[in-house]
Coordinates of C-alpha atoms and ligand atoms in Angstrom, one line a residue:
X1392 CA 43.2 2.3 -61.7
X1393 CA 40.9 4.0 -64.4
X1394 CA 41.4 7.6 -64.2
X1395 CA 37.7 8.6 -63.2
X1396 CA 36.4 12.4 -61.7
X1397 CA 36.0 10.8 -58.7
X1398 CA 39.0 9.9 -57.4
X1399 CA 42.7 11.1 -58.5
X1400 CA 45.4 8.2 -59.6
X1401 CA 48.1 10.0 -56.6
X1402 CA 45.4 8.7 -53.9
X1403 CA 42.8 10.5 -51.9
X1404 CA 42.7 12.4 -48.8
X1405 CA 40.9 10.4 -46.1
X1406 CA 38.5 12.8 -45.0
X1407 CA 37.8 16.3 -45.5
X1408 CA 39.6 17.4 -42.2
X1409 CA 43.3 15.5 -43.7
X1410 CA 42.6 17.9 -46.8
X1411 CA 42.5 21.2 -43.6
X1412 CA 45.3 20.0 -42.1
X1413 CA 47.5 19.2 -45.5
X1414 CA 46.3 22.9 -46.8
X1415 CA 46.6 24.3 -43.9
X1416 CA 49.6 22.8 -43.4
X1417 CA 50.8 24.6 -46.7
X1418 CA 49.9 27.4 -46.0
X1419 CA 51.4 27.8 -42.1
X1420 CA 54.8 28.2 -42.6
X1421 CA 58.0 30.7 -42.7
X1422 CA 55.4 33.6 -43.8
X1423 CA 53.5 33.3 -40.9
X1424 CA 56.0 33.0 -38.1
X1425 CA 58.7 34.6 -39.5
X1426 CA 57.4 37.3 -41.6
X1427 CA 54.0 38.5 -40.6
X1428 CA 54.5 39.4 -36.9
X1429 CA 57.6 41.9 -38.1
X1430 CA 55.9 43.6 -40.9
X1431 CA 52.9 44.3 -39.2
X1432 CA 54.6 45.7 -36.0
X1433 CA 56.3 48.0 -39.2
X1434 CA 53.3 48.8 -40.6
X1435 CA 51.1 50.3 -38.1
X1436 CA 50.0 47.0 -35.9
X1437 CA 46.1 46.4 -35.6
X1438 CA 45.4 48.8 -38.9
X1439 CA 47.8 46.4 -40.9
X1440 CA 46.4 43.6 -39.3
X1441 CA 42.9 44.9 -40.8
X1442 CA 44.0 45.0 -43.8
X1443 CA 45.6 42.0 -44.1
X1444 CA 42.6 40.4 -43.1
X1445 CA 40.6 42.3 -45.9
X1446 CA 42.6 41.1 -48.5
X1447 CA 42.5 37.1 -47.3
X1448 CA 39.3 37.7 -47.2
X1449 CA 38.2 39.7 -50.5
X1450 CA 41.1 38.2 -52.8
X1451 CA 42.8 35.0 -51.1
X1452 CA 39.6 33.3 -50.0
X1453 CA 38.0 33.4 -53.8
X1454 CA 41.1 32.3 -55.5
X1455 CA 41.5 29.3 -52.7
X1456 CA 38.4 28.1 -53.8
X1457 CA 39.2 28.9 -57.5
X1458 CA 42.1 26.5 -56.8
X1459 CA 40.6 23.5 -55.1
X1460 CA 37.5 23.4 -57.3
X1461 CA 39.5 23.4 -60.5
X1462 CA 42.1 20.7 -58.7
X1463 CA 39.1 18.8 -58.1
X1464 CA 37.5 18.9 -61.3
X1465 CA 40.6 17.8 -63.0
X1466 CA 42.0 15.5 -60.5
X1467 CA 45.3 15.5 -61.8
X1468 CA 48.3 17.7 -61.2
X1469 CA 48.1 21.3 -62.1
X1470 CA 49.4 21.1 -65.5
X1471 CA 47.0 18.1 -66.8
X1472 CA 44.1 19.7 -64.7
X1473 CA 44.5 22.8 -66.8
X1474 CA 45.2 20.5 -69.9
X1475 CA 41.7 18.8 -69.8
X1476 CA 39.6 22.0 -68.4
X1477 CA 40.6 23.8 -71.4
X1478 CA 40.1 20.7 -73.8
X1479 CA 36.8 20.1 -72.0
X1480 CA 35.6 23.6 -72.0
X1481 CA 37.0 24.3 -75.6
X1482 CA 39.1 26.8 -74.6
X1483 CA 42.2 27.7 -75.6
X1484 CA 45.5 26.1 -74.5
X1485 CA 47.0 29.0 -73.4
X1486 CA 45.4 28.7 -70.0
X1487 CA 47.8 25.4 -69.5
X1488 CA 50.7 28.0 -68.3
X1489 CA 48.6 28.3 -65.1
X1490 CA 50.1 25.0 -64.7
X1491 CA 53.5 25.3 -66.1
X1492 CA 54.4 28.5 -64.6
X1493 CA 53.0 27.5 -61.0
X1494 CA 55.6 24.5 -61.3
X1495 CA 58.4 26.6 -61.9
X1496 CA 57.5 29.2 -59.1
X1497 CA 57.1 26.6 -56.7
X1498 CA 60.9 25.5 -57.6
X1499 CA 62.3 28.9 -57.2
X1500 CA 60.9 29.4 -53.9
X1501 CA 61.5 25.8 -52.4
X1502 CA 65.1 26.7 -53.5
X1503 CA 65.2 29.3 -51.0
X1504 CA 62.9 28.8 -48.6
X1505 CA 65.0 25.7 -47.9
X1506 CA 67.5 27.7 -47.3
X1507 CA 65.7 29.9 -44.7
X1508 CA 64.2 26.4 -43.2
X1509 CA 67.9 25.5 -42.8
X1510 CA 68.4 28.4 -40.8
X1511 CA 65.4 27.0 -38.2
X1512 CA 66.8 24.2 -38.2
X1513 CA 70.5 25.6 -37.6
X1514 CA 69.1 27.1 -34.4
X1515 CA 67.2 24.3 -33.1
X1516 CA 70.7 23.1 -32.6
X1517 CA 72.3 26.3 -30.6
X1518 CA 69.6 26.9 -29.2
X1519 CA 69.5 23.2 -27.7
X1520 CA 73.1 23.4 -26.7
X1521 CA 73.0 26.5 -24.7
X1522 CA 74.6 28.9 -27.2
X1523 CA 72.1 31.4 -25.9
X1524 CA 72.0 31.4 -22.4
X1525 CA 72.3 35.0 -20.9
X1526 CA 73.9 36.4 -24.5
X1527 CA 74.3 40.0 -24.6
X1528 CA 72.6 41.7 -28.1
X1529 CA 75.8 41.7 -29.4
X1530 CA 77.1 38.0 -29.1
X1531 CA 73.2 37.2 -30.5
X1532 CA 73.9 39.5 -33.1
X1533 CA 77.7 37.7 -33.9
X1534 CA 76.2 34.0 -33.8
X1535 CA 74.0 35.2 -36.8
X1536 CA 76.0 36.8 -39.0
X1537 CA 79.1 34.1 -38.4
X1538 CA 76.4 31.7 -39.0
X1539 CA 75.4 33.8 -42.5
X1540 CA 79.5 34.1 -43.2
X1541 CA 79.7 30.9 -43.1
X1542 CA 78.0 29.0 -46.6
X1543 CA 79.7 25.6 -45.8
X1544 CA 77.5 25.2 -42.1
X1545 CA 74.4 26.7 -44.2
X1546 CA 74.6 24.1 -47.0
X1547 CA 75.0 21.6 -44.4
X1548 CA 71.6 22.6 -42.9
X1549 CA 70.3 23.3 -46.3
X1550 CA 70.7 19.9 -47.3
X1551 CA 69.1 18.2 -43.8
X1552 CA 65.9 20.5 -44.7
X1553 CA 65.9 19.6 -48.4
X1554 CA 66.8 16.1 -47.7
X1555 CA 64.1 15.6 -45.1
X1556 CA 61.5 17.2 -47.5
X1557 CA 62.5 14.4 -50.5
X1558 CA 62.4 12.0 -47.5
X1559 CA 59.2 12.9 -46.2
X1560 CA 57.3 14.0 -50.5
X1561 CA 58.9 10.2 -52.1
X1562 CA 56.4 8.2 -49.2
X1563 CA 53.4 9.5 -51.3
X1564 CA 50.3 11.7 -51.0
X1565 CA 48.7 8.9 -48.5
X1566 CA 52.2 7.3 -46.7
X1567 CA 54.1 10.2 -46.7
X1568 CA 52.0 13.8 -46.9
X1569 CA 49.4 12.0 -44.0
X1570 CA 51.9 10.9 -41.5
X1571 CA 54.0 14.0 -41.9
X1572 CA 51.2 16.3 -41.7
X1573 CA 48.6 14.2 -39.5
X1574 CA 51.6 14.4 -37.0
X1575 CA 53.5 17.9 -37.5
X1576 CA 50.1 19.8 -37.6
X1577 CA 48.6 19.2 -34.1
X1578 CA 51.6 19.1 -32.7
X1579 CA 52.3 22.7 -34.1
X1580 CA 49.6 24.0 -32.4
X1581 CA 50.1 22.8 -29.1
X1582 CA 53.5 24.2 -29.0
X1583 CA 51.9 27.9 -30.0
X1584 CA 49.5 27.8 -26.9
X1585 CA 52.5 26.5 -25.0
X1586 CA 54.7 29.8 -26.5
X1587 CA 51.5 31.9 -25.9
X1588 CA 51.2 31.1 -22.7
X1589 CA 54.8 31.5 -21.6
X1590 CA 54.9 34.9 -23.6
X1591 CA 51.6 35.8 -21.3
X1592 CA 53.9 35.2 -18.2
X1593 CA 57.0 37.3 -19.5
X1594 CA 56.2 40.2 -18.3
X1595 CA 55.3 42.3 -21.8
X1596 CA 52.3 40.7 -22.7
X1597 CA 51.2 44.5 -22.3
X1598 CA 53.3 46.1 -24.7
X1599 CA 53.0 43.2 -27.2
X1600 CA 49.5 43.4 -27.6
X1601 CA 50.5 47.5 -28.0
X1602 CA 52.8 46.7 -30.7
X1603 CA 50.4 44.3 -32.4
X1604 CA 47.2 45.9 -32.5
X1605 CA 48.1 50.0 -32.1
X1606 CA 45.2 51.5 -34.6
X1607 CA 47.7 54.3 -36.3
X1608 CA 45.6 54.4 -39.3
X1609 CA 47.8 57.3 -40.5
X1610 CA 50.5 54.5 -41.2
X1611 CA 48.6 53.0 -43.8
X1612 CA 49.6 54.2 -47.2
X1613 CA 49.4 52.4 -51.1
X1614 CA 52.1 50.8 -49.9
X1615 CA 51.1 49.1 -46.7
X1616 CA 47.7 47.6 -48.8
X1617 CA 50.8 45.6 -51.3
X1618 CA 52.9 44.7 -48.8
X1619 CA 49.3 43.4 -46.6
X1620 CA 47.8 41.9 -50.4
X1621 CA 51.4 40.0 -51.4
X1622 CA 51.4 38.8 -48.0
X1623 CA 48.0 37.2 -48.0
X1624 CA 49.2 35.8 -51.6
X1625 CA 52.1 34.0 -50.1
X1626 CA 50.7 32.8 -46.5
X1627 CA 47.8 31.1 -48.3
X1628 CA 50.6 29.6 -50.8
X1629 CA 48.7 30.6 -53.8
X1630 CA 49.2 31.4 -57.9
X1631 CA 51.6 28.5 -58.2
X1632 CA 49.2 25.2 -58.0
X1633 CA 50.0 24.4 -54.5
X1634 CA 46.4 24.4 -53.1
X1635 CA 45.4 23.5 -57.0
X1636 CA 47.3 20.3 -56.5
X1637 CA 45.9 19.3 -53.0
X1638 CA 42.3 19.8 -54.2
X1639 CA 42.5 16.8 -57.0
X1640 CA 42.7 14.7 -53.7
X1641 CA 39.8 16.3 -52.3
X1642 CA 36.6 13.7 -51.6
X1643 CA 33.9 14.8 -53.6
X1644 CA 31.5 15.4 -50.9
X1645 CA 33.8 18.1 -49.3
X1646 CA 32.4 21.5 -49.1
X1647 CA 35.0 23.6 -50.9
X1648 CA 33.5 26.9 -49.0
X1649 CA 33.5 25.9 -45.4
X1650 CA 36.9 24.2 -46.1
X1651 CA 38.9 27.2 -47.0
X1652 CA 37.0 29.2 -45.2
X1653 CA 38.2 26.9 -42.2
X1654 CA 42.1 26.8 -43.9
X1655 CA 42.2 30.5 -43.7
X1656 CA 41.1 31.2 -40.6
X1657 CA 43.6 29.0 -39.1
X1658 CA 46.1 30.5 -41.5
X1659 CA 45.5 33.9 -39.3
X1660 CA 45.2 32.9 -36.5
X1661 CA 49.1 30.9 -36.6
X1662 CA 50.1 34.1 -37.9
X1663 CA 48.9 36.3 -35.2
X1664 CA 49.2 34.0 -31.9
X1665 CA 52.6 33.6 -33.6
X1666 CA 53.1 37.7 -33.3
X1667 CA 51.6 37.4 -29.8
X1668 CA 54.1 34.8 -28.7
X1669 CA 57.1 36.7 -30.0
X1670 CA 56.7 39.9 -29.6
X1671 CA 56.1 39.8 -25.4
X1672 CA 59.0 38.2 -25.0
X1673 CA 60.9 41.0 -26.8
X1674 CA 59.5 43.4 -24.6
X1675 CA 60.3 41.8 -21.5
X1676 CA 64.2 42.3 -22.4
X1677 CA 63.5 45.8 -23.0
X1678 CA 64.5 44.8 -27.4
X1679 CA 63.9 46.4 -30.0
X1680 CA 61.8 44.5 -32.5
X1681 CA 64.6 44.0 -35.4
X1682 CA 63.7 43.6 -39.4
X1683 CA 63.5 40.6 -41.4
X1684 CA 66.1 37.9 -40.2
X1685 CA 66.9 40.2 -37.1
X1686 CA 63.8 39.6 -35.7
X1687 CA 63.1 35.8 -35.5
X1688 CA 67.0 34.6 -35.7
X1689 CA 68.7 37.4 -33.8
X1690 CA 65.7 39.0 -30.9
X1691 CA 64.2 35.7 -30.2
X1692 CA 67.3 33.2 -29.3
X1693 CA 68.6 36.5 -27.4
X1694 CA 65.0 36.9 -25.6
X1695 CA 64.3 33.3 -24.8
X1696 CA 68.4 33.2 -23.7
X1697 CA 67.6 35.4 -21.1
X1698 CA 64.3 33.5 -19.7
X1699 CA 64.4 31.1 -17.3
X1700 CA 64.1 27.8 -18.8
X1701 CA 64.8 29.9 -22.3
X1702 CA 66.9 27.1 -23.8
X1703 CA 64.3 24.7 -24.1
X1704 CA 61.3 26.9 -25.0
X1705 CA 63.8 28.4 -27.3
X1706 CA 64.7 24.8 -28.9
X1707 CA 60.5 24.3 -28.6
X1708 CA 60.2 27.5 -30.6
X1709 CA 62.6 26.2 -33.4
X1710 CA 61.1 23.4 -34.0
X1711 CA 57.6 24.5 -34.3
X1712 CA 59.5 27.0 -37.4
X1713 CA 60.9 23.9 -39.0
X1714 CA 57.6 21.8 -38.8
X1715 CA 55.9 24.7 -40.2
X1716 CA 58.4 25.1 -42.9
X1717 CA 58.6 21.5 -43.8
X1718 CA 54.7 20.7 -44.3
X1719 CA 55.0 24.4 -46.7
X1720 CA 58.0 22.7 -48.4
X1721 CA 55.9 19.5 -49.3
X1722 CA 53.1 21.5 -51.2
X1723 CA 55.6 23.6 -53.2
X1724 CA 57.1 20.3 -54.5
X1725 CA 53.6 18.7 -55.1
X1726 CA 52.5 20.3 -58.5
X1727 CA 55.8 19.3 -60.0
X1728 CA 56.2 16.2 -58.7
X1729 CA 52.3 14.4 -59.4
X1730 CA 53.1 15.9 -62.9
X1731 CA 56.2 13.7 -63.7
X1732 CA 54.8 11.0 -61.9
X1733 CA 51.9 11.3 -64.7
X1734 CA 53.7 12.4 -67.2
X1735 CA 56.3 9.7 -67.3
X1736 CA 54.9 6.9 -65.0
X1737 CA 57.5 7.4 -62.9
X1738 CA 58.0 6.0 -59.1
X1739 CA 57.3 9.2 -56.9
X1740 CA 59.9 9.0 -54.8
X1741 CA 62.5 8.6 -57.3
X1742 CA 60.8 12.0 -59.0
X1743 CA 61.3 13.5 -55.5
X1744 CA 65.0 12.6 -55.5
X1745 CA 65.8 14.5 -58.6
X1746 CA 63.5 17.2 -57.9
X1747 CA 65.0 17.7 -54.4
X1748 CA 68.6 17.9 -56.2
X1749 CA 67.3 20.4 -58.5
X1750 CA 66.1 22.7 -56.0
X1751 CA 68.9 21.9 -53.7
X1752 CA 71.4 23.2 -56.6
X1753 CA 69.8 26.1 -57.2
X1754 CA 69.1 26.9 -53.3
X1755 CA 73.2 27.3 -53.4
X1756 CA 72.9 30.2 -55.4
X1757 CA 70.8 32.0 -52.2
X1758 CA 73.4 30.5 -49.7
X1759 CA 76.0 32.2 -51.0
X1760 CA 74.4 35.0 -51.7
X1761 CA 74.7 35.7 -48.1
X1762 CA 78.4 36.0 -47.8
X1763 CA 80.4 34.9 -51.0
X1764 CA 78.3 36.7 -53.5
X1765 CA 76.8 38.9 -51.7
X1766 CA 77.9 42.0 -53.7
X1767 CA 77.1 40.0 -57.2
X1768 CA 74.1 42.0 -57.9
X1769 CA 71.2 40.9 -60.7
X1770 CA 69.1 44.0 -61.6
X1771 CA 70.8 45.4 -58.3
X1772 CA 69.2 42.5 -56.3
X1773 CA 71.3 40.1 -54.9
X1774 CA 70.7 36.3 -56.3
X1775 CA 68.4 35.6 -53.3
X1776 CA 66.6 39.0 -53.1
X1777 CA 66.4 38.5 -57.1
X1778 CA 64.9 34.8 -57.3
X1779 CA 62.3 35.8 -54.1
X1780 CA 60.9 38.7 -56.1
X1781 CA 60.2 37.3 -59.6
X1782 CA 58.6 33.9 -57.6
X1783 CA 56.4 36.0 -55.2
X1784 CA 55.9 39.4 -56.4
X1785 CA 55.6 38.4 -60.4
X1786 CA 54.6 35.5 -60.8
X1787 CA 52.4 34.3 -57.9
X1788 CA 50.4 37.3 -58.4
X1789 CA 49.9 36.5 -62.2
X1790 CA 49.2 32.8 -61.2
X1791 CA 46.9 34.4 -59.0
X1792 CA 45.5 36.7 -61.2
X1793 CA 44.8 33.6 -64.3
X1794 CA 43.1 31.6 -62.2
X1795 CA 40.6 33.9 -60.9
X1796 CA 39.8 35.3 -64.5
X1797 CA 39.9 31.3 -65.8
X1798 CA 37.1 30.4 -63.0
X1799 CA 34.9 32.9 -64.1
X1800 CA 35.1 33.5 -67.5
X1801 CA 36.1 30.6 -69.3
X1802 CA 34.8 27.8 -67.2
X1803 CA 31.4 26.8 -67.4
X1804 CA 29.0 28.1 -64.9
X1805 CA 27.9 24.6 -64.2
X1806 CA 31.1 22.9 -63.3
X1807 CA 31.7 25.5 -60.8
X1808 CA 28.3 25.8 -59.7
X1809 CA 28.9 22.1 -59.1
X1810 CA 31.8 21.6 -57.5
X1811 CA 30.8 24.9 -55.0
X1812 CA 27.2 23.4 -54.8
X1813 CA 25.9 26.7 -53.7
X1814 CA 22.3 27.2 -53.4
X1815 CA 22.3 30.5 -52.2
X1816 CA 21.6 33.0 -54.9
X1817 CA 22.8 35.8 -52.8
X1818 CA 26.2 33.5 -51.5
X1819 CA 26.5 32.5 -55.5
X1820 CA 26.4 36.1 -56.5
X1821 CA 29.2 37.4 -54.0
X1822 CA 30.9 34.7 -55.0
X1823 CA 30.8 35.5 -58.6
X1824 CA 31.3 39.9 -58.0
X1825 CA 34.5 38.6 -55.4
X1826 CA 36.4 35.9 -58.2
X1827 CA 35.3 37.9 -61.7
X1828 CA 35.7 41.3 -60.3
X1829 CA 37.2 42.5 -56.8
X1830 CA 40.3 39.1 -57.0
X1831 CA 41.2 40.2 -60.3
X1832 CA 41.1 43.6 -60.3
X1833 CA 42.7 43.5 -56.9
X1834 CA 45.8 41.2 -58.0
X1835 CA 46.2 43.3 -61.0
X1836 CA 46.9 46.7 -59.1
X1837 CA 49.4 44.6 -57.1
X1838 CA 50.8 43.2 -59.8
X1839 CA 51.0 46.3 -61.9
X1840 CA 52.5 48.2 -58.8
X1841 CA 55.1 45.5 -58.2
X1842 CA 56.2 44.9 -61.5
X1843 CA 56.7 48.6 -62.6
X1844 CA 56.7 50.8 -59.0
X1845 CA 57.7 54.0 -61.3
X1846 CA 53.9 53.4 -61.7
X1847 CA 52.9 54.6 -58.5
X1848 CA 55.2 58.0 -58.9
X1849 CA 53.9 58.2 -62.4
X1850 CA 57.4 58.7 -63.3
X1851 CA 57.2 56.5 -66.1
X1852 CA 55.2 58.6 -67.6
X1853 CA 57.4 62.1 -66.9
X1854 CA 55.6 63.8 -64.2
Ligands
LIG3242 N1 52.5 29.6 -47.4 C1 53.8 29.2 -46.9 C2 54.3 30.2 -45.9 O1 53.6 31.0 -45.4 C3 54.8 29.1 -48.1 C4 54.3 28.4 -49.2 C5 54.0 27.0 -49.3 C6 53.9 28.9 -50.5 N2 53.5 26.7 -50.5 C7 53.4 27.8 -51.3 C8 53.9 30.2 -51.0 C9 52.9 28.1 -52.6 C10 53.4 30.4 -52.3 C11 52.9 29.4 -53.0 O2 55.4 30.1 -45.4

């Protein structure tokens, strides 16, 4: 097939709503269920939430469409997109570590976050066997960190997650990515109304939606704005090529704008029916709502466990984690994968293989940083702690933060006027102030603020 702008040589989406489901698919995942409901109970509920939504809107909305549109123009993987953009635009080469970079971040977070999916997956399992019927906080608390002291059991569920993922990316964009997510997606969603619902009927619906939406602006320091900005980053799986990669299979007749707008909205809304299923059901056993792991792999088995018919919403609830977690897992392979598949002719599944191994390998490194090595410290991080914030706080940001400033300043104005086909002058001009000024400018204070925090104590500079 000749390689033409209208179609890409990895296949094409079938219609514009596969390209929402695959992206949204991407972007629904561990962040959302996991990690948003707890850190915006911790950082002031509704005020967070309001923030959050600011920054999807003001900086991860832009550089979504920043990413499809360049995808699309290029229609290849990240790496040869930003290859013939730069060629075709004059520009220098330079801009080709957008691609290169975004390959390597997506590896060093599907190395852990199989790890975590491992975990889901791990408690799909005890929670489907009864290990959590009428627990006490303590035994909860004991099944999790015997499961953590335990790397041999974790690798084990590593390995289903990682080997399901090569299982599921090797079938190919149309086979494999299509079934999976065509499947996975609507499912998902039926079994959050179905968690919603039963968290409605616990008893705490109340003091969930206290929990969630409380408007304590007083909570809401420089802090609270990165922790709400790096989230958006991550949810929307952006800065690494992810999205970039999905758009080269995006029909040409697709509206990029009404499409991510659509992909972001169902982003937030996974994110905060997931906050609204979980946390009711933690205030109808009189919990606390834990931190980090504590809240999704020690509160919720120990809720649900004490519900009736807990055991199988619990299992239900498990599997809606590692659905999520695989569809995110396929689009952090992608970029990688449709480059050595290019690059080399190779057969994508066997790519997948060895890609999967890679990852897998370097995932051990987080499992034992649970027990075995957890006091081996690198700049006083231990290894998983250590690979999570150069992926998501360093580089996904600078990803971020290159692709914004490569849409609008060194890509012509009529390939992106093009591919965004607005006709708007006021929409085209928002559009312009939001990627060349507020994305950039925005990612840059995160990124400066994460990379060097003495910045925002100015004790790097002795005061
Ligand atoms: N967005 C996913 C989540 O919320 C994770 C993810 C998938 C991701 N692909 C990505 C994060 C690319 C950053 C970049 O769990």
């Amino acid at each position: 097939m000749a390689l033409g702008k209208t179609e890409s040589r990895h296949g094409m989406w079938s219609s514009r709503w596969l390209f929402v489901l695959a992206a949204a698919g991407s972007a629904v995942g561990l962040g959302n269920i996991w990690k948003f409901p707890y850190i915006a109970g911790e950082n002031g509920g509704g005020a967070f939430v309001i923030i959050y939504l600011v920054c999807v809107a003001i900086v991860g909305i832009p550089i979504m469409m920043a990413e499809t549109l360049l995808g699309r123009e290029g229609r290849n993987s990240p790496i040869n997109t930003m290859r013939m953009l730069t060629q075709q635009s004059r520009s220098s080469g330079f801009w080709v570590v957008i691609g290169w970079m975004g390959v390597l971040a997506g590896f060093l977070i599907l190395s852990y976050y199989g790890v975590i999916a491992g975990w889901a997956l791990f408690y799909i399992f005890e929670m489907a066997t009864g290990t959590f019927d009428a627990v006490t906080p303590d035994i909860a608390n004991q099944t999790f960190n015997n499961f953590l002291a335990n790397p041999w059991l974790m690798l084990l569920c590593q390995t289903l997650f990682m080997g399901l993922t090569v299982y599921i990316v090797g079938k190919g964009v149309i086979k494999g990515l299509e079934t999976a997510i065509r499947w996975f997606m609507p499912l998902l969603f039926v079994l959050l109304i179905v968690l919603l619902v039963y968290g409605m009927n616990s008893g705490g619906f109340q003091q969930g939606l206290d929990f969630m939406f409380r408007m304590n602006w007083e909570s809401i320091d420089a802090d609270a704005w990165l922790i709400a900005m790096g989230q958006a980053f991550f949810t929307l799986s952006l800065g690494m090529g992810a999205i970039m990669a999905y758009g080269a299979y995006v029909p040409g007749d697709t509206s990029i704008t009404s499409t991510i707008a659509t992909i972001a909205i169902l982003d937030t809304v996974v994110a905060v029916a997931s906050g609204l299923a979980i946390f009711p059901v933690v205030f109808a056993n009189g919990l606390e709502p834990g931190q980090g792991p504590g809240l999704m792999f020690v509160t919720v088995p120990l809720a649900f466990g004490q519900l009736p018919l807990g055991a199988l919403f619990g299992t239900v609830f498990f599997v809606l984690v590692s659905f999520a977690a695989i569809t995110s897992a396929i689009s952090l392979t992608e970029p990688a994968l449709a480059y050595l598949v290019e690059e080399y002719n190779a057969k994508r599944a066997r790519v997948a293989k060895s890609l999967g191994v890679l990852c897998w390998l370097l995932g051990i490194g987080t499992v034992l940083s649970f027990n075995v090595l957890a006091d081996f410290k690198v700049f006083d991080r231990t290894i998983f702690e250590f690979v999570d914030h150069i992926s998501q706080n360093i580089m996904l940001p600078l990803g971020g933060l290159l692709i914004a400033v490569f849409c609008a300043y060194v890509l012509p104005k009529a390939v992106v006027k093009s591919q965004l086909g607005i006709e708007n002058s006021a929409l085209w001009w928002l559009w312009k102030l939001l990627i060349a000024v507020v994305a950039p400018l925005g990612v840059l204070v995160v990124f400066i603020v994460t990379v060097f925090p003495c910045a925002q104590t100015l004790s790097c500079f002795g005061a």
